[in-house]
Amino acid sequence: MNGTIIETKNLTKVYNGKIKAVSDLNLEIKEGEIYGLAGPNGAGKTTTINMLITRIAPTGGTATVGGFDIAKNSLAVRKLIGVVPQDFTADEDLTGRENLMMVSQFYDVPRAKAQENIRTLLKLVDLEEAADRYVRTYSGGMRKRLELIIGLVHEPRILFLDEPTLGLDVQTRMQMWNYVKEIQKRLNVTIILTSHYLEEIDELAARVSIIDHGKVLITGSPAELKTSLKGDIITITLSDQQSAELIKTIPDAVEVTDAGQNTVKIKVVNADDSLPAIINFISQHKLSTIKLTVVKPTLDEVFLEYTGRSIREEEGGMDRMKVAMNMRRARR
Amino acid sequence: MSGLGPLTVRELKKWVRNPIFFVTNLIQPIFWIALFGSAFDITRFFPGASTSVLGGAPNYITYIVGGVLTTMGLFTAMFAGTQIIFDRRLGPMGRFLSSPIRRSSIVFSKIISSVVRIMPQVVILIVAAYLIPNGLKFVHGFTIIDVLVLATAIVLVAFIFSSIFSVIATRMTNMNSIFGIVNLVNLPLMFVSYAMFSPSMMAPWLANVAKYNPVSWSAEAIRMVIINGSLTASQWTQVGQWLGGLAILAGVLMLLTAILVEKEIRD
């Protein structure tokens, strides 16, 4: 049950002979896990997925999906996988159920079996009541849910989820997370998830690879990656410069840096243990604190550490436009 | 796992469910035969010489029914490609391309559905032509063979032009490009043919060019059976040549479409 289901060896995609979207990428994904791919726009996530789902051909390296070579046996790969792309793919002029049935027929699922699968899946994502309405009447969240199950109608062993919650509001996103967890638990599919939202990957993925410039920077479980940062960050602002200098002498700090006027950033192994010592130090030396914050590392910090920039800086532009377009389409 | 069936059903559902699209498709033949039958009536320009310019047809409507049927098939077929661009723009193409279906099915579903859409138009046009005053007259009867010739010619014309325009569309991302191309060639294809006028009425160079236009082949084949009813052996040879030409062209284009699309279709 825990064999490798996807493996890439030096997978490379060069566009027009010069733009290197993916460069010598190596991944090993185990059967049954939710595997996250995180990285800024243009990092190569979608290109990687598009190669694995055989929509585009690699220019170098190899990859196998479910044991089949993506270049030599693309049809076998396509039968094995389900895809939920970033964009909406359902036909707005058909009902939800008709879309599901059409895609079932693409995979030659027998009619009775397809009807049964569709009923189960509609129930799973609470779309039973809307199933016989035209997709153009769906809200953005409903369309995303429909896309999610369209990718599952033929009972794939592997599901590719590309930005499943892009453009959704916070509540709908959390709801989607529950659906994804439920699907993984009940249907036991391997899920490959890409997302900008690092908390999404943190919440869902068992393992994650951070990708930038088409390369894997680091791979591990979200907890491992956070631990690899070695510490929590305590930021203290004091009333004057002298106090700020004094607090720098605090014992058991991993690293101390200035962070603005009368402000010091202290990195500690574990804030829960170090905070009492710091408070004691402050009262002993009768320092007056103006502000004190504790930050436990999230994947955002991990991302910052390995890519040298925040993932938030990468959002916007084309992407936001795409979301707006999709949402408009969904509402119309 | 070709996907042709479900994709064709999808196209037809979209057609039947869109009332404006559906109804305009069905009214169009009535408009065409009534308007074209009057507007281009050459017997009005040459009173007295009617039977010679009409190749033996009792009136102009009877003469142009074959031409109008063909042109209508042509116009409907030329738009087969636009749906491909819509699918790419609105998302479904991404789903099709990641499914294990044959890629040519995506295009053939558009071609087949446009052929199906033309069929009721053909029936309506013939009925309308028959009902309007001084309309279609079957002087020598109308047999099942006439129906077969007529249907074969229209289906082949529809296959020819919908495959040409679908292949063009697979390489385009902008709707306006395909509309531009359609508008560029639709009227020339209609007027540089024997659809509306006989070769004897056309400028010699135009009549020469029109000889090679498949629209002419179809119009002439239909005209031949409608005007003459039961054909002589030599007339059959002529009809056979026209239909044969259409069939070969359609066959070659379908093959070319399959090969090109399998390689070239993309997001």
mmCIF file of N, CA and C in Angstrom, chain A residues 127-246:
data_model
loop_
_atom_site.group_PDB
_atom_site.id
_atom_site.type_symbol
_atom_site.label_atom_id
_atom_site.label_comp_id
_atom_site.label_asym_id
_atom_site.label_seq_id
_atom_site.Cartn_x
_atom_site.Cartn_y
_atom_site.Cartn_z
ATOM 1 N N LEU A 127 -23.940 18.325 -3.276
ATOM 2 C CA LEU A 127 -24.457 18.963 -4.487
ATOM 3 C C LEU A 127 -25.690 18.233 -5.031
ATOM 4 N N GLU A 128 -26.266 17.352 -4.207
ATOM 5 C CA GLU A 128 -27.395 16.553 -4.711
ATOM 6 C C GLU A 128 -28.530 17.419 -5.227
ATOM 7 N N GLU A 129 -28.818 18.487 -4.474
ATOM 8 C CA GLU A 129 -29.992 19.278 -4.848
ATOM 9 C C GLU A 129 -29.766 20.095 -6.108
ATOM 10 N N ALA A 130 -28.496 20.493 -6.305
ATOM 11 C CA ALA A 130 -28.204 21.327 -7.479
ATOM 12 C C ALA A 130 -27.854 20.493 -8.698
ATOM 13 N N ALA A 131 -27.826 19.179 -8.540
ATOM 14 C CA ALA A 131 -27.297 18.306 -9.594
ATOM 15 C C ALA A 131 -27.993 18.465 -10.930
ATOM 16 N N ASP A 132 -29.289 18.754 -10.917
ATOM 17 C CA ASP A 132 -30.011 18.823 -12.182
ATOM 18 C C ASP A 132 -30.270 20.251 -12.642
ATOM 19 N N ARG A 133 -29.496 21.165 -12.053
ATOM 20 C CA ARG A 133 -29.562 22.558 -12.526
ATOM 21 C C ARG A 133 -28.417 22.798 -13.491
ATOM 22 N N TYR A 134 -28.612 23.772 -14.384
ATOM 23 C CA TYR A 134 -27.513 24.124 -15.279
ATOM 24 C C TYR A 134 -26.344 24.680 -14.479
ATOM 25 N N VAL A 135 -25.146 24.340 -14.910
ATOM 26 C CA VAL A 135 -23.959 24.754 -14.174
ATOM 27 C C VAL A 135 -23.816 26.274 -14.144
ATOM 28 N N ARG A 136 -24.369 26.951 -15.165
ATOM 29 C CA ARG A 136 -24.243 28.420 -15.171
ATOM 30 C C ARG A 136 -24.965 29.067 -13.994
ATOM 31 N N THR A 137 -25.857 28.328 -13.316
ATOM 32 C CA THR A 137 -26.549 28.900 -12.163
ATOM 33 C C THR A 137 -25.794 28.649 -10.848
ATOM 34 N N TYR A 138 -24.664 27.950 -10.916
ATOM 35 C CA TYR A 138 -23.919 27.610 -9.695
ATOM 36 C C TYR A 138 -23.119 28.806 -9.167
ATOM 37 N N SER A 139 -22.885 28.827 -7.862
ATOM 38 C CA SER A 139 -21.980 29.821 -7.288
ATOM 39 C C SER A 139 -20.543 29.333 -7.492
ATOM 40 N N GLY A 140 -19.584 30.221 -7.227
ATOM 41 C CA GLY A 140 -18.178 29.857 -7.403
ATOM 42 C C GLY A 140 -17.789 28.630 -6.592
ATOM 43 N N GLY A 141 -18.256 28.580 -5.338
ATOM 44 C CA GLY A 141 -17.922 27.451 -4.472
ATOM 45 C C GLY A 141 -18.542 26.154 -4.972
ATOM 46 N N MET A 142 -19.764 26.255 -5.487
ATOM 47 C CA MET A 142 -20.425 25.057 -6.010
ATOM 48 C C MET A 142 -19.699 24.531 -7.239
ATOM 49 N N ARG A 143 -19.236 25.467 -8.069
ATOM 50 C CA ARG A 143 -18.528 25.035 -9.270
ATOM 51 C C ARG A 143 -17.232 24.326 -8.914
ATOM 52 N N LYS A 144 -16.539 24.864 -7.884
ATOM 53 C CA LYS A 144 -15.291 24.230 -7.458
ATOM 54 C C LYS A 144 -15.558 22.814 -6.958
ATOM 55 N N ARG A 145 -16.663 22.665 -6.225
ATOM 56 C CA ARG A 145 -17.002 21.338 -5.703
ATOM 57 C C ARG A 145 -17.330 20.389 -6.843
ATOM 58 N N LEU A 146 -18.043 20.930 -7.841
ATOM 59 C CA LEU A 146 -18.384 20.100 -8.998
ATOM 60 C C LEU A 146 -17.100 19.659 -9.717
ATOM 61 N N GLU A 147 -16.180 20.606 -9.894
ATOM 62 C CA GLU A 147 -14.911 20.268 -10.554
ATOM 63 C C GLU A 147 -14.196 19.146 -9.797
ATOM 64 N N LEU A 148 -14.255 19.267 -8.481
ATOM 65 C CA LEU A 148 -13.588 18.285 -7.624
ATOM 66 C C LEU A 148 -14.108 16.877 -7.906
ATOM 67 N N ILE A 149 -15.437 16.754 -8.022
ATOM 68 C CA ILE A 149 -15.963 15.396 -8.228
ATOM 69 C C ILE A 149 -15.947 14.966 -9.690
ATOM 70 N N ILE A 150 -15.893 15.925 -10.614
ATOM 71 C CA ILE A 150 -15.741 15.544 -12.025
ATOM 72 C C ILE A 150 -14.422 14.787 -12.176
ATOM 73 N N GLY A 151 -13.427 15.233 -11.420
ATOM 74 C CA GLY A 151 -12.129 14.559 -11.461
ATOM 75 C C GLY A 151 -12.139 13.170 -10.836
ATOM 76 N N LEU A 152 -13.263 12.801 -10.211
ATOM 77 C CA LEU A 152 -13.304 11.531 -9.471
ATOM 78 C C LEU A 152 -14.289 10.503 -10.028
ATOM 79 N N VAL A 153 -15.045 10.875 -11.076
ATOM 80 C CA VAL A 153 -16.133 9.990 -11.536
ATOM 81 C C VAL A 153 -15.683 8.605 -11.975
ATOM 82 N N HIS A 154 -14.456 8.516 -12.465
ATOM 83 C CA HIS A 154 -14.014 7.219 -12.984
ATOM 84 C C HIS A 154 -13.149 6.483 -11.965
ATOM 85 N N GLU A 155 -13.271 6.874 -10.711
ATOM 86 C CA GLU A 155 -12.540 6.238 -9.615
ATOM 87 C C GLU A 155 -11.033 6.159 -9.878
ATOM 88 N N PRO A 156 -10.396 7.310 -10.085
ATOM 89 C CA PRO A 156 -8.966 7.297 -10.366
ATOM 90 C C PRO A 156 -8.160 6.893 -9.137
ATOM 91 N N ARG A 157 -6.967 6.385 -9.356
ATOM 92 C CA ARG A 157 -6.098 6.060 -8.221
ATOM 93 C C ARG A 157 -5.331 7.285 -7.750
ATOM 94 N N ILE A 158 -5.199 8.236 -8.667
ATOM 95 C CA ILE A 158 -4.436 9.436 -8.344
ATOM 96 C C ILE A 158 -5.259 10.659 -8.742
ATOM 97 N N LEU A 159 -5.315 11.645 -7.861
ATOM 98 C CA LEU A 159 -6.066 12.863 -8.176
ATOM 99 C C LEU A 159 -5.123 14.063 -8.124
ATOM 100 N N PHE A 160 -5.117 14.835 -9.202
ATOM 101 C CA PHE A 160 -4.311 16.055 -9.228
ATOM 102 C C PHE A 160 -5.214 17.246 -8.943
ATOM 103 N N LEU A 161 -4.891 17.966 -7.900
ATOM 104 C CA LEU A 161 -5.692 19.123 -7.508
ATOM 105 C C LEU A 161 -4.831 20.373 -7.663
ATOM 106 N N ASP A 162 -5.127 21.152 -8.679
ATOM 107 C CA ASP A 162 -4.323 22.353 -8.913
ATOM 108 C C ASP A 162 -5.059 23.566 -8.342
ATOM 109 N N GLU A 163 -4.539 24.109 -7.277
ATOM 110 C CA GLU A 163 -5.135 25.281 -6.627
ATOM 111 C C GLU A 163 -6.641 25.109 -6.390
ATOM 112 N N PRO A 164 -7.028 24.124 -5.570
ATOM 113 C CA PRO A 164 -8.465 23.834 -5.447
ATOM 114 C C PRO A 164 -9.286 24.943 -4.807
ATOM 115 N N THR A 165 -8.659 25.865 -4.106
ATOM 116 C CA THR A 165 -9.472 26.884 -3.436
ATOM 117 C C THR A 165 -9.144 28.293 -3.895
ATOM 118 N N LEU A 166 -8.445 28.405 -5.032
ATOM 119 C CA LEU A 166 -8.103 29.733 -5.540
ATOM 120 C C LEU A 166 -9.375 30.540 -5.782
ATOM 121 N N GLY A 167 -9.432 31.723 -5.177
ATOM 122 C CA GLY A 167 -10.568 32.595 -5.421
ATOM 123 C C GLY A 167 -11.789 32.336 -4.552
ATOM 124 N N LEU A 168 -11.665 31.416 -3.615
ATOM 125 C CA LEU A 168 -12.818 31.159 -2.741
ATOM 126 C C LEU A 168 -12.676 31.936 -1.440
ATOM 127 N N ASP A 169 -13.803 32.241 -0.807
ATOM 128 C CA ASP A 169 -13.724 32.927 0.478
ATOM 129 C C ASP A 169 -13.316 31.942 1.576
ATOM 130 N N VAL A 170 -12.961 32.494 2.726
ATOM 131 C CA VAL A 170 -12.352 31.682 3.775
ATOM 132 C C VAL A 170 -13.232 30.506 4.216
ATOM 133 N N GLN A 171 -14.522 30.773 4.396
ATOM 134 C CA GLN A 171 -15.396 29.687 4.855
ATOM 135 C C GLN A 171 -15.493 28.564 3.824
ATOM 136 N N THR A 172 -15.661 28.975 2.551
ATOM 137 C CA THR A 172 -15.774 27.972 1.496
ATOM 138 C C THR A 172 -14.485 27.169 1.378
ATOM 139 N N ARG A 173 -13.349 27.861 1.621
ATOM 140 C CA ARG A 173 -12.064 27.154 1.553
ATOM 141 C C ARG A 173 -11.980 26.057 2.598
ATOM 142 N N MET A 174 -12.375 26.405 3.827
ATOM 143 C CA MET A 174 -12.308 25.407 4.907
ATOM 144 C C MET A 174 -13.222 24.236 4.596
ATOM 145 N N GLN A 175 -14.365 24.558 3.990
ATOM 146 C CA GLN A 175 -15.316 23.520 3.604
ATOM 147 C C GLN A 175 -14.669 22.589 2.559
ATOM 148 N N MET A 176 -13.987 23.206 1.587
ATOM 149 C CA MET A 176 -13.309 22.421 0.557
ATOM 150 C C MET A 176 -12.261 21.499 1.181
ATOM 151 N N TRP A 177 -11.550 22.023 2.172
ATOM 152 C CA TRP A 177 -10.539 21.196 2.850
ATOM 153 C C TRP A 177 -11.177 19.951 3.437
ATOM 154 N N ASN A 178 -12.347 20.142 4.053
ATOM 155 C CA ASN A 178 -13.024 18.980 4.633
ATOM 156 C C ASN A 178 -13.401 17.967 3.561
ATOM 157 N N TYR A 179 -13.870 18.489 2.412
ATOM 158 C CA TYR A 179 -14.229 17.573 1.334
ATOM 159 C C TYR A 179 -13.006 16.797 0.856
ATOM 160 N N VAL A 180 -11.891 17.511 0.716
ATOM 161 C CA VAL A 180 -10.674 16.843 0.231
ATOM 162 C C VAL A 180 -10.240 15.753 1.211
ATOM 163 N N LYS A 181 -10.281 16.066 2.497
ATOM 164 C CA LYS A 181 -9.891 15.073 3.510
ATOM 165 C C LYS A 181 -10.811 13.862 3.451
ATOM 166 N N GLU A 182 -12.104 14.164 3.320
ATOM 167 C CA GLU A 182 -13.109 13.113 3.274
ATOM 168 C C GLU A 182 -12.879 12.190 2.070
ATOM 169 N N ILE A 183 -12.567 12.811 0.942
ATOM 170 C CA ILE A 183 -12.328 12.045 -0.284
ATOM 171 C C ILE A 183 -11.112 11.134 -0.122
ATOM 172 N N GLN A 184 -10.062 11.714 0.454
ATOM 173 C CA GLN A 184 -8.844 10.919 0.611
ATOM 174 C C GLN A 184 -9.088 9.744 1.550
ATOM 175 N N LYS A 185 -9.867 10.000 2.585
ATOM 176 C CA LYS A 185 -10.124 8.961 3.581
ATOM 177 C C LYS A 185 -11.029 7.870 3.002
ATOM 178 N N ARG A 186 -12.093 8.291 2.344
ATOM 179 C CA ARG A 186 -13.093 7.332 1.884
ATOM 180 C C ARG A 186 -12.689 6.604 0.606
ATOM 181 N N LEU A 187 -12.067 7.335 -0.312
ATOM 182 C CA LEU A 187 -11.787 6.722 -1.607
ATOM 183 C C LEU A 187 -10.347 6.224 -1.703
ATOM 184 N N ASN A 188 -9.547 6.593 -0.719
ATOM 185 C CA ASN A 188 -8.155 6.149 -0.658
ATOM 186 C C ASN A 188 -7.378 6.445 -1.946
ATOM 187 N N VAL A 189 -7.536 7.674 -2.450
ATOM 188 C CA VAL A 189 -6.751 8.070 -3.615
ATOM 189 C C VAL A 189 -5.500 8.818 -3.169
ATOM 190 N N THR A 190 -4.502 8.769 -4.009
ATOM 191 C CA THR A 190 -3.316 9.597 -3.792
ATOM 192 C C THR A 190 -3.665 10.976 -4.334
ATOM 193 N N ILE A 191 -3.395 12.016 -3.566
ATOM 194 C CA ILE A 191 -3.748 13.361 -4.033
ATOM 195 C C ILE A 191 -2.489 14.215 -4.157
ATOM 196 N N ILE A 192 -2.330 14.823 -5.315
ATOM 197 C CA ILE A 192 -1.228 15.762 -5.506
ATOM 198 C C ILE A 192 -1.857 17.151 -5.547
ATOM 199 N N LEU A 193 -1.439 17.969 -4.615
ATOM 200 C CA LEU A 193 -2.106 19.246 -4.382
ATOM 201 C C LEU A 193 -1.116 20.380 -4.615
ATOM 202 N N THR A 194 -1.484 21.348 -5.436
ATOM 203 C CA THR A 194 -0.643 22.541 -5.493
ATOM 204 C C THR A 194 -1.440 23.672 -4.889
ATOM 205 N N SER A 195 -0.753 24.567 -4.256
ATOM 206 C CA SER A 195 -1.452 25.705 -3.679
ATOM 207 C C SER A 195 -0.493 26.833 -3.370
ATOM 208 N N HIS A 196 -1.032 28.033 -3.500
ATOM 209 C CA HIS A 196 -0.362 29.228 -3.013
ATOM 210 C C HIS A 196 -0.564 29.359 -1.527
ATOM 211 N N TYR A 197 -1.717 28.848 -1.086
ATOM 212 C CA TYR A 197 -2.077 29.030 0.319
ATOM 213 C C TYR A 197 -1.320 27.988 1.118
ATOM 214 N N LEU A 198 -0.276 28.455 1.815
ATOM 215 C CA LEU A 198 0.561 27.496 2.516
ATOM 216 C C LEU A 198 -0.179 26.854 3.678
ATOM 217 N N GLU A 199 -1.122 27.592 4.269
ATOM 218 C CA GLU A 199 -1.874 26.978 5.366
ATOM 219 C C GLU A 199 -2.722 25.829 4.844
ATOM 220 N N GLU A 200 -3.078 25.897 3.560
ATOM 221 C CA GLU A 200 -3.846 24.823 2.952
ATOM 222 C C GLU A 200 -3.008 23.546 2.875
ATOM 223 N N ILE A 201 -1.767 23.727 2.444
ATOM 224 C CA ILE A 201 -0.869 22.582 2.341
ATOM 225 C C ILE A 201 -0.550 22.044 3.736
ATOM 226 N N ASP A 202 -0.372 22.972 4.669
ATOM 227 C CA ASP A 202 -0.094 22.602 6.056
ATOM 228 C C ASP A 202 -1.236 21.750 6.608
ATOM 229 N N GLU A 203 -2.450 22.178 6.281
ATOM 230 C CA GLU A 203 -3.642 21.504 6.784
ATOM 231 C C GLU A 203 -3.854 20.128 6.143
ATOM 232 N N LEU A 204 -3.562 20.021 4.847
ATOM 233 C CA LEU A 204 -3.948 18.818 4.125
ATOM 234 C C LEU A 204 -2.819 17.835 3.852
ATOM 235 N N ALA A 205 -1.645 18.362 3.508
ATOM 236 C CA ALA A 205 -0.619 17.476 2.961
ATOM 237 C C ALA A 205 0.166 16.728 4.029
ATOM 238 N N ALA A 206 0.472 15.459 3.722
ATOM 239 C CA ALA A 206 1.332 14.691 4.612
ATOM 240 C C ALA A 206 2.787 15.071 4.343
ATOM 241 N N ARG A 207 3.086 15.308 3.082
ATOM 242 C CA ARG A 207 4.426 15.770 2.729
ATOM 243 C C ARG A 207 4.320 16.892 1.706
ATOM 244 N N VAL A 208 5.338 17.708 1.659
ATOM 245 C CA VAL A 208 5.312 18.856 0.756
ATOM 246 C C VAL A 208 6.705 19.082 0.172
ATOM 247 N N SER A 209 6.704 19.494 -1.103
ATOM 248 C CA SER A 209 7.955 19.942 -1.710
ATOM 249 C C SER A 209 7.812 21.418 -2.033
ATOM 250 N N ILE A 210 8.806 22.189 -1.632
ATOM 251 C CA ILE A 210 8.784 23.605 -2.010
ATOM 252 C C ILE A 210 9.577 23.738 -3.298
ATOM 253 N N ILE A 211 8.927 24.319 -4.299
ATOM 254 C CA ILE A 211 9.529 24.422 -5.632
ATOM 255 C C ILE A 211 9.754 25.883 -5.969
ATOM 256 N N ASP A 212 10.912 26.182 -6.523
ATOM 257 C CA ASP A 212 11.134 27.518 -7.052
ATOM 258 C C ASP A 212 12.080 27.405 -8.242
ATOM 259 N N HIS A 213 11.873 28.237 -9.239
ATOM 260 C CA HIS A 213 12.668 28.192 -10.470
ATOM 261 C C HIS A 213 12.756 26.777 -11.026
ATOM 262 N N GLY A 214 11.663 26.030 -10.932
ATOM 263 C CA GLY A 214 11.607 24.706 -11.525
ATOM 264 C C GLY A 214 12.394 23.638 -10.802
ATOM 265 N N LYS A 215 12.841 23.932 -9.596
ATOM 266 C CA LYS A 215 13.606 22.933 -8.846
ATOM 267 C C LYS A 215 12.977 22.704 -7.468
ATOM 268 N N VAL A 216 13.193 21.514 -6.920
ATOM 269 C CA VAL A 216 12.732 21.251 -5.567
ATOM 270 C C VAL A 216 13.764 21.805 -4.591
ATOM 271 N N LEU A 217 13.328 22.708 -3.714
ATOM 272 C CA LEU A 217 14.268 23.280 -2.744
ATOM 273 C C LEU A 217 14.356 22.408 -1.508
ATOM 274 N N ILE A 218 13.204 21.911 -1.052
ATOM 275 C CA ILE A 218 13.208 21.034 0.120
ATOM 276 C C ILE A 218 11.921 20.211 0.141
ATOM 277 N N THR A 219 12.021 19.020 0.702
ATOM 278 C CA THR A 219 10.855 18.145 0.821
ATOM 279 C C THR A 219 10.766 17.625 2.241
ATOM 280 N N GLY A 220 9.568 17.531 2.769
ATOM 281 C CA GLY A 220 9.392 16.966 4.098
ATOM 282 C C GLY A 220 7.952 17.105 4.522
ATOM 283 N N SER A 221 7.641 16.638 5.724
ATOM 284 C CA SER A 221 6.290 16.871 6.224
ATOM 285 C C SER A 221 6.239 18.330 6.668
ATOM 286 N N PRO A 222 5.070 18.959 6.648
ATOM 287 C CA PRO A 222 4.991 20.346 7.090
ATOM 288 C C PRO A 222 5.636 20.546 8.472
ATOM 289 N N ALA A 223 5.424 19.591 9.393
ATOM 290 C CA ALA A 223 5.989 19.723 10.741
ATOM 291 C C ALA A 223 7.525 19.708 10.686
ATOM 292 N N GLU A 224 8.072 18.793 9.879
ATOM 293 C CA GLU A 224 9.535 18.723 9.748
ATOM 294 C C GLU A 224 10.104 20.024 9.206
ATOM 295 N N LEU A 225 9.419 20.558 8.209
ATOM 296 C CA LEU A 225 9.935 21.786 7.592
ATOM 297 C C LEU A 225 9.922 22.927 8.593
ATOM 298 N N LYS A 226 8.855 22.978 9.379
ATOM 299 C CA LYS A 226 8.765 24.056 10.366
ATOM 300 C C LYS A 226 9.844 23.883 11.446
ATOM 301 N N THR A 227 10.057 22.644 11.851
ATOM 302 C CA THR A 227 11.084 22.386 12.858
ATOM 303 C C THR A 227 12.467 22.723 12.313
ATOM 304 N N SER A 228 12.621 22.521 10.985
ATOM 305 C CA SER A 228 13.936 22.772 10.405
ATOM 306 C C SER A 228 14.346 24.235 10.517
ATOM 307 N N LEU A 229 13.385 25.101 10.789
ATOM 308 C CA LEU A 229 13.725 26.520 10.946
ATOM 309 C C LEU A 229 14.384 26.780 12.288
ATOM 310 N N LYS A 230 14.358 25.801 13.158
ATOM 311 C CA LYS A 230 14.960 25.898 14.487
ATOM 312 C C LYS A 230 14.462 27.102 15.246
ATOM 313 N N GLY A 231 13.177 27.160 15.464
ATOM 314 C CA GLY A 231 12.774 28.114 16.460
ATOM 315 C C GLY A 231 11.593 28.997 16.181
ATOM 316 N N ASP A 232 11.106 29.540 17.302
ATOM 317 C CA ASP A 232 10.018 30.502 17.272
ATOM 318 C C ASP A 232 10.645 31.885 17.399
ATOM 319 N N ILE A 233 9.869 32.878 17.017
ATOM 320 C CA ILE A 233 10.419 34.234 17.069
ATOM 321 C C ILE A 233 9.621 35.098 18.051
ATOM 322 N N ILE A 234 10.350 35.693 18.992
ATOM 323 C CA ILE A 234 9.709 36.590 19.952
ATOM 324 C C ILE A 234 10.204 37.997 19.639
ATOM 325 N N THR A 235 9.290 38.897 19.400
ATOM 326 C CA THR A 235 9.673 40.272 19.083
ATOM 327 C C THR A 235 9.228 41.164 20.246
ATOM 328 N N ILE A 236 10.186 41.939 20.791
ATOM 329 C CA ILE A 236 9.864 42.792 21.940
ATOM 330 C C ILE A 236 10.227 44.240 21.623
ATOM 331 N N THR A 237 9.288 45.143 21.873
ATOM 332 C CA THR A 237 9.583 46.568 21.745
ATOM 333 C C THR A 237 9.634 47.147 23.156
ATOM 334 N N LEU A 238 10.726 47.855 23.464
ATOM 335 C CA LEU A 238 10.886 48.412 24.814
ATOM 336 C C LEU A 238 10.799 49.918 24.771
ATOM 337 N N SER A 239 10.785 50.532 25.972
ATOM 338 C CA SER A 239 10.568 51.979 26.036
ATOM 339 C C SER A 239 11.772 52.787 25.571
ATOM 340 N N ASP A 240 13.000 52.232 25.721
ATOM 341 C CA ASP A 240 14.178 53.021 25.301
ATOM 342 C C ASP A 240 15.284 52.112 24.773
ATOM 343 N N GLN A 241 16.272 52.733 24.163
ATOM 344 C CA GLN A 241 17.355 52.016 23.502
ATOM 345 C C GLN A 241 18.182 51.201 24.498
ATOM 346 N N GLN A 242 18.376 51.777 25.698
ATOM 347 C CA GLN A 242 19.194 51.109 26.720
ATOM 348 C C GLN A 242 18.581 49.758 27.110
ATOM 349 N N SER A 243 17.297 49.780 27.333
ATOM 350 C CA SER A 243 16.592 48.542 27.686
ATOM 351 C C SER A 243 16.701 47.533 26.563
ATOM 352 N N ALA A 244 16.597 48.053 25.326
ATOM 353 C CA ALA A 244 16.677 47.161 24.171
ATOM 354 C C ALA A 244 18.038 46.480 24.108
ATOM 355 N N GLU A 245 19.094 47.249 24.421
ATOM 356 C CA GLU A 245 20.448 46.673 24.407
ATOM 357 C C GLU A 245 20.576 45.602 25.496
ATOM 358 N N LEU A 246 19.969 45.899 26.642
ATOM 359 C CA LEU A 246 20.073 45.005 27.783
ATOM 360 C C LEU A 246 19.415 43.651 27.500
#
